[in-house]
Coordinates of C-alpha atoms in Angstrom, one line a residue:
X176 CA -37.0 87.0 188.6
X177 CA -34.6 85.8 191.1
X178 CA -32.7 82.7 190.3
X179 CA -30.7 79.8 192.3
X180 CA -27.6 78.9 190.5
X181 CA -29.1 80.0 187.0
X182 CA -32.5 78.3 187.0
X183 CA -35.8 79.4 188.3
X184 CA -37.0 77.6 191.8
X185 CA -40.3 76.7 190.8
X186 CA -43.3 74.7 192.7
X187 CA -46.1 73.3 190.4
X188 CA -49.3 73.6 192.7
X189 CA -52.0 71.5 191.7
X190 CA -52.7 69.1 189.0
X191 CA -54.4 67.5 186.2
X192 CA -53.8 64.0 184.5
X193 CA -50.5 64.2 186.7
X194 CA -48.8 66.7 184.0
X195 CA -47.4 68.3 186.9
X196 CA -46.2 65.4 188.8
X197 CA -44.6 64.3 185.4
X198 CA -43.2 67.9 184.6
X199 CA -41.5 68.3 187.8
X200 CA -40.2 64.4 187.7
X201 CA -38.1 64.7 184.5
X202 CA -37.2 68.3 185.7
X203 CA -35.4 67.2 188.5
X204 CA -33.6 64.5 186.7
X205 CA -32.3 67.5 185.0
X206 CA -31.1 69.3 187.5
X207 CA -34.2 71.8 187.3
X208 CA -34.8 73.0 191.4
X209 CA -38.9 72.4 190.6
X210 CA -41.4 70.9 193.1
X211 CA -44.6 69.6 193.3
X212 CA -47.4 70.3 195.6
X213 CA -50.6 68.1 195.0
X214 CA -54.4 69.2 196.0
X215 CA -54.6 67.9 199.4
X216 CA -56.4 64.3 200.0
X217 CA -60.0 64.8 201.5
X218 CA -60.4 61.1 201.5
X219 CA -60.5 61.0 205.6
X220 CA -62.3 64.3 206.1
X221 CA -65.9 63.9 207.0
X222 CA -69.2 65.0 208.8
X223 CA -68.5 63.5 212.7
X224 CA -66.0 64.6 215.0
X225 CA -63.2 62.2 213.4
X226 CA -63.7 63.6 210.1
X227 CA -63.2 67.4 211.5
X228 CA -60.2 66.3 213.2
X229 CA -58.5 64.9 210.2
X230 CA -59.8 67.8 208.1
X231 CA -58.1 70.7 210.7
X232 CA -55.1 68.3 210.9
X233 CA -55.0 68.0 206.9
X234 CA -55.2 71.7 205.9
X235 CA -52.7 72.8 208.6
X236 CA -50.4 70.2 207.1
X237 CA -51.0 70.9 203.4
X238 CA -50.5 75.0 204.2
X239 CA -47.3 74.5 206.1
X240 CA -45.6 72.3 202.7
X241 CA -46.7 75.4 200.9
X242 CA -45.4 77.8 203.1
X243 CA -42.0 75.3 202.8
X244 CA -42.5 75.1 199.2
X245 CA -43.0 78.9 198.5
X246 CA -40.9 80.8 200.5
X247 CA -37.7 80.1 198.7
X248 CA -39.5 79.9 195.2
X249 CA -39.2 82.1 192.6
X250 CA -42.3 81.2 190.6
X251 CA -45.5 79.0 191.3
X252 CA -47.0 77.3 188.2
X253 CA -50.7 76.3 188.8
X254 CA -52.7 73.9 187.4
X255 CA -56.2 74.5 186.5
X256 CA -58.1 78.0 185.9
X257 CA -59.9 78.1 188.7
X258 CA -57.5 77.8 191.3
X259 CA -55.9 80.7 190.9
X260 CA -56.4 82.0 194.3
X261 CA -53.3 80.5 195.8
X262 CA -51.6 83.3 194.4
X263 CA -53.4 85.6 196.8
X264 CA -51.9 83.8 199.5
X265 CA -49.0 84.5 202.0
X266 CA -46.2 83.9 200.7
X267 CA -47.1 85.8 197.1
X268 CA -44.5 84.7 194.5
X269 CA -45.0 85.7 190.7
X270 CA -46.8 82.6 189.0
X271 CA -48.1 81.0 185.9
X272 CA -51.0 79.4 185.2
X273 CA -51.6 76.1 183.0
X274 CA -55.6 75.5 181.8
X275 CA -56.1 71.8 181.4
X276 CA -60.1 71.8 179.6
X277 CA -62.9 72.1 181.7
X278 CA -61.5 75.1 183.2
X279 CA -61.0 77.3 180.5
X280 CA -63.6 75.4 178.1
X281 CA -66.5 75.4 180.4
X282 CA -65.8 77.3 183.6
X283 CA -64.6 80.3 181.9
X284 CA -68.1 80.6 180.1
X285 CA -69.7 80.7 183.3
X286 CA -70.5 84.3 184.7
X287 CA -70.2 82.8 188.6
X288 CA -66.6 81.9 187.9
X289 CA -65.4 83.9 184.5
X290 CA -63.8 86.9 186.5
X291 CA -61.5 84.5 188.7
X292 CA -60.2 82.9 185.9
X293 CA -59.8 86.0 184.2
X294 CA -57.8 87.1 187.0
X295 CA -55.7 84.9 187.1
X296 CA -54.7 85.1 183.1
X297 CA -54.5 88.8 183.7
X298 CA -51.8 88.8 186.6
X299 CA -50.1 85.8 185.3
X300 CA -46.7 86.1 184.3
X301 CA -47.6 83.6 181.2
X302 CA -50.5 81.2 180.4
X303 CA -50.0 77.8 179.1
X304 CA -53.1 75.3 177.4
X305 CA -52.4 71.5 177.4
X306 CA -54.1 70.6 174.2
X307 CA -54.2 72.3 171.2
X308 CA -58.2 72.6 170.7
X309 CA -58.1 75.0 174.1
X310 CA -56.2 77.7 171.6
X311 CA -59.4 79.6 170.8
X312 CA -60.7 79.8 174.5
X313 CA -56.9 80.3 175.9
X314 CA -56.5 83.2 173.5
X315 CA -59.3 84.7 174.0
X316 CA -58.5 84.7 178.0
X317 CA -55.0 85.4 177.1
X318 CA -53.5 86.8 173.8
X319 CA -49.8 85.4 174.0
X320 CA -51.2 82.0 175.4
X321 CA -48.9 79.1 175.0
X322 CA -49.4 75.5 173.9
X323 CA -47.4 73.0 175.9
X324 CA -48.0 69.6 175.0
X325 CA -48.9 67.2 177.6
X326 CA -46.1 64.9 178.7
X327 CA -46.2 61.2 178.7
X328 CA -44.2 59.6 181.3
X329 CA -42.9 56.3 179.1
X330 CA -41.5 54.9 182.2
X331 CA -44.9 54.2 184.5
X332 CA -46.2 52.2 180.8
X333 CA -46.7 48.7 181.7
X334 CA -45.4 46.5 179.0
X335 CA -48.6 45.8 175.7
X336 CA -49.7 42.6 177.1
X337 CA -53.3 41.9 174.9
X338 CA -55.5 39.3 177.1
X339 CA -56.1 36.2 175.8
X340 CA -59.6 37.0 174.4
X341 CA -59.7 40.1 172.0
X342 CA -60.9 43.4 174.2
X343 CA -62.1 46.8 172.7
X344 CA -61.6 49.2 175.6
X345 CA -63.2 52.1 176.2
X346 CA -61.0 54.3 178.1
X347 CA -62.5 57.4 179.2
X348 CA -65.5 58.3 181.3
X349 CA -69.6 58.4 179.5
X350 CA -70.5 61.7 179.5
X351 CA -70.8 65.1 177.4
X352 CA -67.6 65.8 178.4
X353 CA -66.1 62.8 176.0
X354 CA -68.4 63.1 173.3
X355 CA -71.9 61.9 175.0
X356 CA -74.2 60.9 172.2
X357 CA -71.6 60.0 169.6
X358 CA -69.6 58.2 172.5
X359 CA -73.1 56.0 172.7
X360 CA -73.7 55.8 169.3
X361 CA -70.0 54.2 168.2
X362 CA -70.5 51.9 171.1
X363 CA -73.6 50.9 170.0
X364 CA -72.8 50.1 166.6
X365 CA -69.8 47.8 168.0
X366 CA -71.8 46.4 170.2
X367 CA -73.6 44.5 167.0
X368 CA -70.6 44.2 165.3
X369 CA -69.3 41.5 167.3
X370 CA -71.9 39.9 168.5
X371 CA -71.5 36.4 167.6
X372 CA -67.4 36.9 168.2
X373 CA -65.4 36.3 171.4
X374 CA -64.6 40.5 171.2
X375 CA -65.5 41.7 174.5
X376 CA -66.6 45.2 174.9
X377 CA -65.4 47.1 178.1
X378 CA -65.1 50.1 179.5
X379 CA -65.5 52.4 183.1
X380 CA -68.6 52.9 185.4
X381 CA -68.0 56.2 185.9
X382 CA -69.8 58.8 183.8
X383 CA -73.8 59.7 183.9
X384 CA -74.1 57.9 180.8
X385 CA -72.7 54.7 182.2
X386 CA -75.9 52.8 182.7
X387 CA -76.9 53.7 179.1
X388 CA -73.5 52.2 177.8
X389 CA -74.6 48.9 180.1
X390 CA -77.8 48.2 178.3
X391 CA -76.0 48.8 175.0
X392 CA -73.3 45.7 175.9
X393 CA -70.4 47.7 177.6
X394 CA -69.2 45.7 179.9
X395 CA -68.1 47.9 182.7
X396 CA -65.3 47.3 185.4
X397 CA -64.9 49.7 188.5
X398 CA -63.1 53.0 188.9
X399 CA -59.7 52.0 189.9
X400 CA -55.8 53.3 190.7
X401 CA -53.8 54.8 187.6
X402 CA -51.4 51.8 187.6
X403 CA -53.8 49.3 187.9
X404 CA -56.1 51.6 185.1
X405 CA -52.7 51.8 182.5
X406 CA -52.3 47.7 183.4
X407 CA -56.1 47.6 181.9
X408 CA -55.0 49.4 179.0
X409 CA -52.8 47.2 178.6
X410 CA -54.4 44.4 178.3
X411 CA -56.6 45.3 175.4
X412 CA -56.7 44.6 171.8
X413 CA -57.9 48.2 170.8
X414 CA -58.5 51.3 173.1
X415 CA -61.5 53.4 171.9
X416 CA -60.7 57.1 173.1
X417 CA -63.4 60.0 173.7
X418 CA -65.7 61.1 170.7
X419 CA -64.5 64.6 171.0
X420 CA -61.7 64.4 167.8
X421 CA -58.9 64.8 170.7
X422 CA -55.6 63.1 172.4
X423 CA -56.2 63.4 176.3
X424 CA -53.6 62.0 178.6
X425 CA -55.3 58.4 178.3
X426 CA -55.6 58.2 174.4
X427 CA -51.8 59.1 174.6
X428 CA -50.9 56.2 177.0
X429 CA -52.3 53.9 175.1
X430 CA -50.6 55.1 172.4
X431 CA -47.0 55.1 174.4
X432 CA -47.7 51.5 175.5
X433 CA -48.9 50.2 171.6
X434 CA -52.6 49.6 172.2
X435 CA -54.0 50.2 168.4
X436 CA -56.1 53.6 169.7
X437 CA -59.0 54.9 168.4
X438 CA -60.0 58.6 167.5
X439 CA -61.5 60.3 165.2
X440 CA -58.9 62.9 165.5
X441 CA -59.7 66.5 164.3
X442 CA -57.8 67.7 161.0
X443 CA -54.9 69.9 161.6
X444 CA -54.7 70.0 165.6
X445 CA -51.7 67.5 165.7
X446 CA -48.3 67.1 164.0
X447 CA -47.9 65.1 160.6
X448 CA -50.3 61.8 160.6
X449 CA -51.4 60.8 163.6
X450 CA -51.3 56.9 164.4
X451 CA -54.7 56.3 165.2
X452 CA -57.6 54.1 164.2
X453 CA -60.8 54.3 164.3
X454 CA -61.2 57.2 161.7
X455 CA -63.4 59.0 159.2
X456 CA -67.7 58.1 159.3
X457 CA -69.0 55.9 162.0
X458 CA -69.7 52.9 159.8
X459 CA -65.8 53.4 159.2
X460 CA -65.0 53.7 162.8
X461 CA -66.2 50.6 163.6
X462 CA -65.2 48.5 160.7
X463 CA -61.5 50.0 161.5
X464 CA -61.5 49.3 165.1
X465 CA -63.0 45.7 165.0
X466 CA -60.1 44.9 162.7
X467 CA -57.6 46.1 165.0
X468 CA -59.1 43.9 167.6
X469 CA -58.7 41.2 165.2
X470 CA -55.3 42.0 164.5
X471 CA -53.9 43.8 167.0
X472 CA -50.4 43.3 166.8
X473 CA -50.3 43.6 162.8
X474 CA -51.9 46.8 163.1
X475 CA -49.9 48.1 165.9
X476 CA -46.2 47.5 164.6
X477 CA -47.6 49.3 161.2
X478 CA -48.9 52.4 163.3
X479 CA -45.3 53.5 164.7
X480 CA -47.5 55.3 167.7
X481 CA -44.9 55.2 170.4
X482 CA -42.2 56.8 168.1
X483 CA -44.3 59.2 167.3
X484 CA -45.5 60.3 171.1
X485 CA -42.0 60.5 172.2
X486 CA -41.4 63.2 169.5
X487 CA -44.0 65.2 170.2
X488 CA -45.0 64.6 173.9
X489 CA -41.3 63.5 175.6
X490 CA -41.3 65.1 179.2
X491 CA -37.7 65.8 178.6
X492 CA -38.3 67.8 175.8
X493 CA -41.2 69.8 177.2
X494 CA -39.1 70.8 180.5
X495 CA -36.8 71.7 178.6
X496 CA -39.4 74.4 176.7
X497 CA -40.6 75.0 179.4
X498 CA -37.5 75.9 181.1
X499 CA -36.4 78.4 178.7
X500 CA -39.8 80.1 179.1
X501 CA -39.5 80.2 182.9
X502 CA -36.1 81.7 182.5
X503 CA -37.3 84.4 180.2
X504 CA -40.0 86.1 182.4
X505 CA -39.8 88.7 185.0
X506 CA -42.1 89.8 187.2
X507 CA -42.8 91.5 190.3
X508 CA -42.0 90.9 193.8
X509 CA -45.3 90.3 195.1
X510 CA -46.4 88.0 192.0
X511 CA -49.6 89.8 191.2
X512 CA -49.0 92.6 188.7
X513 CA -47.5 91.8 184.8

């Protein structure tokens, strides 16, 4: 692989959870040549003449940054499984691709879209997963498939500001997805245990089971920006995370900025004891995380949670793996053969 003054030029394409925003950020405070090239916005494309417009003048746009990006690259690393055809795409550069859940979890299983995503960890010059329960699908689409731990960008945290009256938070979407039934059982079951108490319940109206979590007493607040989403998190007394047993990006910010967090984490995916409440049987759940809400701050200077995401998910420290592996490959001119 061709380098520029030692280091690999490298364009993340794509993204999820803004890993790749966040990868290439802390690269280039390092002196990494890396560059980021978002999906492009469809917000203004549409149906009437306007909308075509906007959507001609959008792609031509979006192609010519890639064309700017790419051409001096020596590697592309794409985000998600199923986007894999940009590598097809004038100008071919070797690549790398990153599977981020749904991908490689769901899509892969599905005949209509299995043999593109296979492609792609067939041609690719390495394969990267972003949590550690995607192993056994990775691997299977991959052999020498790689965890890299999702980065947490400390610096976009607002600062642990709990409102005045205690908030349980429920950060992720209702859906299968993030746990489904055992999502709406757990917030049923808290529901009761604080009625009677000034412990509000909230969480997102986004999800196909977001009505359901209504009638049960969720209090639900609008989709909103990331900033003004992590200034939510913020602002509660405990975050309740998906019912799945995992860390996605939003369980980990809430851990960064303090927020006791709850998961019933999955034994042996993470490193040494994971600072988390909310563990063990549901009746357990919920007894644990209405006494973090009762004493938040208690609880959360005895968890130690930021410490511990900056040791394992520090964007400095991931480039920096990350960097060793781009420097190790070798590939092809055109990108598309191993």
């Amino acid at each position: 692989m061709a380098k520029s003054n030692g280091n690999p030029r490298v364009v993340h394409l794509f993204d999820c959870a803004d890993v790749g925003a966040t990868l290439v950020r802390a690269a280039r405070s390092q002196g990494q040549q890396w560059s980021y090239l978002p999906a492009r916005d469809t917000a203004y494309d549409g149906a009437d003449l306007l909308g075509r417009t906007n959507r001609l003048r959008g792609v031509a746009g979006w192609t010519a940054r890639r064309w700017q990006l790419t051409l001096p690259a020596d590697l592309l690393h794409i985000h998600f499984g199923t986007r894999v055809d940009i590598a097809t795409r004038w100008p071919r550069r070797p690549f790398v691709v990153h599977f981020h859940g749904t991908d490689i979890r769901e899509f892969y299983q599905d005949p209509r879209q299995r043999q593109r995503i296979q492609w792609g960890a067939d041609n690719s010059q390495a394969v990267f997963y972003a949590t550690p329960d995607l192993a056994e699908y990775a691997l299977a689409a991959r052999s020498d498939a790689r965890y890299l731990p999702n980065p947490v960008d400390l610096a976009e945290l607002p600062r642990w500001q709990p409102a005045p009256e205690p908030r349980i938070v429920f950060a992720s979407r209702w859906g299968a997805a993030k746990g489904g039934t055992e999502q709406l059982e757990l917030a049923a079951k808290l529901a009761r245990a604080v009625q009677g108490t000034c412990i509000r319940l909230q969480g997102l109206d986004w999800g196909e089971n977001a009505a359901k979590a209504a009638e049960l007493g969720v209090e639900l607040v609008p989709v909103m920006s990331k900033p003004a989403y992590l200034q939510w998190l913020a602002k509660a007394h405990t975050v309740v995370g998906q019912s799945t047993g995992l860390l996605g990006m939003s369980e980990l910010q809430a851990l960064a900025i303090g927020v006791p967090t709850a998961s019933n984490v999955r034994p042996g995916l993470y490193p040494g004891t994971v600072p988390v409440v909310g563990t063990g049987s549901l009746g357990e759940q919920v007894d644990s995380i209405v006494a973090a809400a009762k004493d938040a701050r208690e609880v959360s200077a005895g968890l130690g949670a930021r410490a511990w995401v900056i040791e394992h998910h520090d964007p400095d420290r991931i480039v920096r793996e990350l960097s060793a592996v781009y420097s190790s490959l070798s590939g092809s001119a055109d990108g598309l053969k191993r």
